[in-house]
mmCIF file of C-alpha atoms in Angstrom:
data_model
loop_
_atom_site.group_PDB
_atom_site.id
_atom_site.type_symbol
_atom_site.label_atom_id
_atom_site.label_comp_id
_atom_site.label_asym_id
_atom_site.label_seq_id
_atom_site.Cartn_x
_atom_site.Cartn_y
_atom_site.Cartn_z
ATOM 1 C CA MET F 1 12.973 -18.698 -14.201
ATOM 2 C CA LEU F 2 9.259 -19.699 -14.018
ATOM 3 C CA GLY F 3 8.763 -18.263 -17.608
ATOM 4 C CA PHE F 4 8.501 -14.597 -16.435
ATOM 5 C CA ILE F 5 10.511 -11.783 -17.978
ATOM 6 C CA SER F 6 11.115 -10.303 -14.532
ATOM 7 C CA THR F 7 10.960 -12.187 -11.261
ATOM 8 C CA ASP F 8 11.305 -9.369 -8.753
ATOM 9 C CA ASP F 9 8.570 -9.198 -6.111
ATOM 10 C CA ASP F 10 6.681 -6.284 -7.758
ATOM 11 C CA ALA F 11 6.614 -8.111 -11.205
ATOM 12 C CA LEU F 12 5.406 -11.294 -9.577
ATOM 13 C CA VAL F 13 2.655 -9.422 -7.788
ATOM 14 C CA SER F 14 1.422 -7.865 -10.973
ATOM 15 C CA CYS F 15 1.315 -11.390 -12.509
ATOM 16 C CA LEU F 16 -1.446 -12.195 -9.997
ATOM 17 C CA GLY F 17 -3.786 -10.234 -12.423
ATOM 18 C CA ASP F 18 -2.771 -12.578 -15.315
ATOM 19 C CA PRO F 19 -4.866 -15.808 -15.404
ATOM 20 C CA GLN F 20 -2.025 -17.613 -17.243
ATOM 21 C CA ARG F 21 0.631 -16.658 -14.540
ATOM 22 C CA THR F 22 -1.334 -16.447 -11.363
ATOM 23 C CA ILE F 23 -0.641 -19.837 -9.952
ATOM 24 C CA ALA F 24 3.071 -19.774 -10.689
ATOM 25 C CA ALA F 25 3.477 -16.233 -9.295
ATOM 26 C CA TYR F 26 1.474 -17.093 -6.265
ATOM 27 C CA ARG F 27 3.643 -20.201 -5.560
ATOM 28 C CA GLU F 28 6.785 -18.213 -5.914
ATOM 29 C CA LEU F 29 5.639 -15.308 -3.732
ATOM 30 C CA LEU F 30 4.511 -17.775 -1.113
ATOM 31 C CA ARG F 31 7.937 -19.458 -1.214
ATOM 32 C CA ARG F 32 9.570 -15.947 -0.704
ATOM 33 C CA GLY F 33 7.331 -15.410 2.285
ATOM 34 C CA GLU F 34 7.996 -12.339 4.335
ATOM 35 C CA ASN F 35 10.635 -11.147 1.963
ATOM 36 C CA ALA F 36 7.818 -10.333 -0.535
ATOM 37 C CA LEU F 37 5.532 -8.642 2.055
ATOM 38 C CA SER F 38 6.284 -5.095 1.068
ATOM 39 C CA ALA F 39 5.423 -5.832 -2.597
ATOM 40 C CA ILE F 40 2.297 -7.656 -1.526
ATOM 41 C CA CYS F 41 1.093 -4.732 0.483
ATOM 42 C CA ALA F 42 1.764 -2.337 -2.456
ATOM 43 C CA GLY F 43 -0.234 -4.825 -4.528
ATOM 44 C CA LEU F 44 -3.366 -3.982 -2.382
ATOM 45 C CA ARG F 45 -3.556 -0.594 -4.196
ATOM 46 C CA ASP F 46 -3.258 -2.037 -7.757
ATOM 47 C CA ALA F 47 -5.897 -1.018 -10.159
ATOM 48 C CA ASN F 48 -6.579 -4.718 -11.176
ATOM 49 C CA PRO F 49 -9.025 -6.313 -8.549
ATOM 50 C CA ALA F 50 -7.518 -9.752 -9.273
ATOM 51 C CA VAL F 51 -4.166 -8.557 -8.011
ATOM 52 C CA ARG F 52 -5.787 -7.036 -4.835
ATOM 53 C CA GLU F 53 -7.576 -10.279 -4.290
ATOM 54 C CA GLY F 54 -4.408 -12.273 -4.620
ATOM 55 C CA CYS F 55 -2.567 -9.971 -2.155
ATOM 56 C CA CYS F 56 -5.378 -10.422 0.319
ATOM 57 C CA ARG F 57 -5.067 -14.157 -0.016
ATOM 58 C CA PHE F 58 -1.328 -13.892 0.723
ATOM 59 C CA LEU F 59 -2.007 -11.822 3.808
ATOM 60 C CA ASP F 60 -4.067 -14.662 5.123
ATOM 61 C CA HIS F 61 -0.762 -16.415 5.492
ATOM 62 C CA LEU F 62 1.764 -13.589 5.937
ATOM 63 C CA VAL F 63 -0.079 -10.900 7.766
ATOM 64 C CA ASP F 64 1.926 -9.189 10.512
ATOM 65 C CA THR F 65 0.989 -6.352 12.855
ATOM 66 C CA GLU F 66 2.278 -3.674 10.392
ATOM 67 C CA SER F 67 0.184 -5.015 7.396
ATOM 68 C CA MET F 68 -2.961 -5.795 9.436
ATOM 69 C CA GLY F 69 -4.356 -2.207 8.991
ATOM 70 C CA GLU F 70 -4.021 -2.469 5.278
ATOM 71 C CA LEU F 71 -5.790 -5.794 5.222
ATOM 72 C CA ILE F 72 -8.659 -4.321 7.301
ATOM 73 C CA THR F 73 -8.939 -1.498 4.782
ATOM 74 C CA MET F 74 -9.518 -4.006 1.982
ATOM 75 C CA ALA F 75 -12.782 -5.054 3.663
ATOM 76 C CA ASP F 76 -14.203 -1.863 2.073
ATOM 77 C CA ASP F 77 -12.756 -2.521 -1.508
ATOM 78 C CA PRO F 78 -15.271 -1.813 -4.362
ATOM 79 C CA ASP F 79 -14.736 -5.347 -5.689
ATOM 80 C CA ALA F 80 -16.751 -8.172 -3.961
ATOM 81 C CA ARG F 81 -14.029 -10.863 -4.598
ATOM 82 C CA VAL F 82 -11.471 -8.588 -2.797
ATOM 83 C CA ARG F 83 -13.885 -7.991 0.147
ATOM 84 C CA ILE F 84 -14.383 -11.714 0.412
ATOM 85 C CA ALA F 85 -10.632 -12.545 0.460
ATOM 86 C CA ALA F 86 -10.094 -9.812 2.941
ATOM 87 C CA PHE F 87 -12.836 -11.040 5.345
ATOM 88 C CA HIS F 88 -11.465 -14.608 4.964
ATOM 89 C CA ALA F 89 -8.031 -13.502 5.878
ATOM 90 C CA LEU F 90 -9.335 -11.551 8.991
ATOM 91 C CA ALA F 91 -11.451 -14.410 10.266
ATOM 92 C CA CYS F 92 -9.154 -17.370 9.424
ATOM 93 C CA ASP F 93 -6.673 -18.317 12.192
ATOM 94 C CA ARG F 94 -5.762 -21.507 10.708
ATOM 95 C CA CYS F 95 -3.343 -20.161 8.095
ATOM 96 C CA LYS F 96 -1.520 -17.657 10.222
ATOM 97 C CA GLY F 97 1.657 -18.631 12.160
ATOM 98 C CA ASP F 98 2.278 -16.823 15.259
ATOM 99 C CA THR F 99 0.389 -13.540 14.318
ATOM 100 C CA CYS F 100 -2.419 -12.722 16.583
ATOM 101 C CA ALA F 101 -5.789 -12.033 14.998
ATOM 102 C CA PRO F 102 -7.070 -8.585 15.242
ATOM 103 C CA GLY F 103 -9.360 -7.719 18.137
ATOM 104 C CA PRO F 104 -12.992 -6.437 17.911
ATOM 105 C CA ASP F 105 -11.830 -2.804 18.242
ATOM 106 C CA ARG F 106 -10.344 -2.971 14.753
ATOM 107 C CA VAL F 107 -12.528 -5.453 12.797
ATOM 108 C CA LEU F 108 -15.951 -5.731 14.322
ATOM 109 C CA GLU F 109 -17.357 -2.587 13.015
ATOM 110 C CA PRO F 110 -16.612 -3.270 9.382
ATOM 111 C CA ALA F 111 -17.693 -6.777 9.792
ATOM 112 C CA LEU F 112 -20.985 -5.823 11.279
ATOM 113 C CA ARG F 113 -21.580 -3.210 8.581
ATOM 114 C CA HIS F 114 -20.976 -5.624 5.709
ATOM 115 C CA LEU F 115 -23.012 -8.370 7.399
ATOM 116 C CA ILE F 116 -25.997 -5.964 7.577
ATOM 117 C CA SER F 117 -25.771 -4.257 4.237
ATOM 118 C CA ASP F 118 -23.208 -5.608 1.680
ATOM 119 C CA PRO F 119 -24.973 -6.261 -1.576
ATOM 120 C CA ASP F 120 -23.005 -9.425 -2.156
ATOM 121 C CA PRO F 121 -24.252 -12.586 -0.265
ATOM 122 C CA HIS F 122 -20.672 -14.133 -0.420
ATOM 123 C CA VAL F 123 -19.374 -11.040 1.341
ATOM 124 C CA ARG F 124 -22.021 -11.255 3.967
ATOM 125 C CA ALA F 125 -21.319 -14.873 4.553
ATOM 126 C CA MET F 126 -17.619 -14.161 5.203
ATOM 127 C CA ALA F 127 -18.470 -11.280 7.350
ATOM 128 C CA ALA F 128 -20.693 -13.613 9.466
ATOM 129 C CA GLU F 129 -17.586 -15.718 10.109
ATOM 130 C CA LEU F 130 -15.711 -12.723 11.399
ATOM 131 C CA VAL F 131 -18.629 -11.419 13.488
ATOM 132 C CA GLY F 132 -19.030 -14.945 14.883
ATOM 133 C CA LYS F 133 -15.526 -14.815 16.369
ATOM 134 C CA PHE F 134 -16.867 -12.226 18.845
ATOM 135 C CA ALA F 135 -20.355 -13.825 19.522
ATOM 136 C CA HIS F 136 -19.111 -14.883 23.019
ATOM 137 C CA SER F 137 -18.027 -11.457 24.027
ATOM 138 C CA ASP F 138 -19.922 -8.837 22.216
ATOM 139 C CA ALA F 139 -23.807 -8.380 22.434
ATOM 140 C CA ARG F 140 -23.806 -6.419 19.115
ATOM 141 C CA ALA F 141 -22.243 -9.452 17.394
ATOM 142 C CA VAL F 142 -24.983 -11.756 18.690
ATOM 143 C CA ALA F 143 -27.844 -9.286 17.776
ATOM 144 C CA VAL F 144 -26.601 -8.844 14.177
ATOM 145 C CA LEU F 145 -26.047 -12.541 13.703
ATOM 146 C CA LYS F 146 -29.592 -13.280 14.976
ATOM 147 C CA ALA F 147 -30.985 -10.676 12.677
ATOM 148 C CA SER F 148 -29.119 -12.084 9.663
ATOM 149 C CA HIS F 149 -30.115 -15.614 10.611
ATOM 150 C CA ALA F 150 -33.731 -14.547 10.646
ATOM 151 C CA ASN F 151 -33.872 -12.045 7.838
ATOM 152 C CA ASP F 152 -30.991 -12.114 5.325
ATOM 153 C CA PRO F 153 -32.337 -12.656 1.815
ATOM 154 C CA SER F 154 -29.637 -15.337 1.082
ATOM 155 C CA PRO F 155 -30.292 -18.866 2.608
ATOM 156 C CA ALA F 156 -26.600 -19.435 2.755
ATOM 157 C CA VAL F 157 -26.056 -16.353 4.881
ATOM 158 C CA ARG F 158 -29.004 -17.235 7.079
ATOM 159 C CA LYS F 159 -27.559 -20.733 7.644
ATOM 160 C CA LYS F 160 -24.043 -19.438 8.348
ATOM 161 C CA ALA F 161 -25.240 -16.760 10.700
ATOM 162 C CA GLY F 162 -27.204 -19.410 12.571
ATOM 163 C CA TRP F 163 -24.051 -21.411 13.195
ATOM 164 C CA PHE F 164 -22.534 -18.617 15.253
ATOM 165 C CA THR F 165 -25.628 -17.630 17.249
ATOM 166 C CA PRO F 166 -26.346 -19.084 20.647
ATOM 167 C CA GLY F 167 -27.488 -22.651 20.121
ATOM 168 C CA GLY F 168 -25.654 -22.898 16.800
ATOM 169 C CA THR F 169 -23.054 -25.517 16.228
ATOM 170 C CA ILE F 170 -20.041 -23.330 15.978
ATOM 171 C CA TYR F 171 -21.306 -21.068 18.837
ATOM 172 C CA GLU F 172 -21.613 -24.047 21.084
ATOM 173 C CA ARG F 173 -18.278 -25.663 20.154
ATOM 174 C CA ASN F 174 -16.422 -22.481 20.869
ATOM 175 C CA LEU F 175 -17.984 -21.811 24.286
ATOM 176 C CA PRO F 176 -15.387 -20.678 26.770
ATOM 177 C CA PRO F 177 -14.508 -23.434 29.194
ATOM 178 C CA THR F 178 -15.993 -21.507 32.193
ATOM 179 C CA VAL F 179 -19.424 -21.261 30.539
ATOM 180 C CA ARG F 180 -19.728 -25.008 29.547
#
C-alpha cells in the first residue's frame, strides 16, 4: 500500500522527513485523521525538523485540547520552519473543525516574544498574525504590533504588522460589532 514497507502511523510520520514520500504519507495520515493523532504528537519530538514541521501542519487540522500544549511548545523549536508551521497552526482558525483556538493566556506571550526578537523574518510574520488575533482585547498586542510596524527590519513584517494595528485593514475588518 502506497509503496511503503510499513504503513503504521509511526512509520508514516517518519516518512514526513523523506522528500520522496512526504506527500503520500501526509495524505494517508490526513485520511486517518484523529486515529493518527498520537503518532503525530510523538513526531513533534523527532530529531528531523521536516518531521516536526509536518506534524505541526497536521495539528493545524487535527489539534484538540490535549495536543494544543504540545503545539504551543513547538513555537520555540530551534528550526525556523517548525516555528513557522506552529505559529500558522496556532493562528489559523480556518482549518480547524470544532476545536476552539487557544486563548491569550496560552499563546500571546510566546507570540509577542517571537514577534519582537525572532531572528527569522518569516517567523516574525507568522507571530504577527497570532498577536493580531488579540489586538482588539490586549494593549500589549497593539503596542508590539505598532513597534513592529514601525521598526522591524523586514518590510514584509512591517506590512503584516500594520494590517493588525488600529487603522489597518484586518484590524478594521475584525472590529467587534459594538465598536463599529
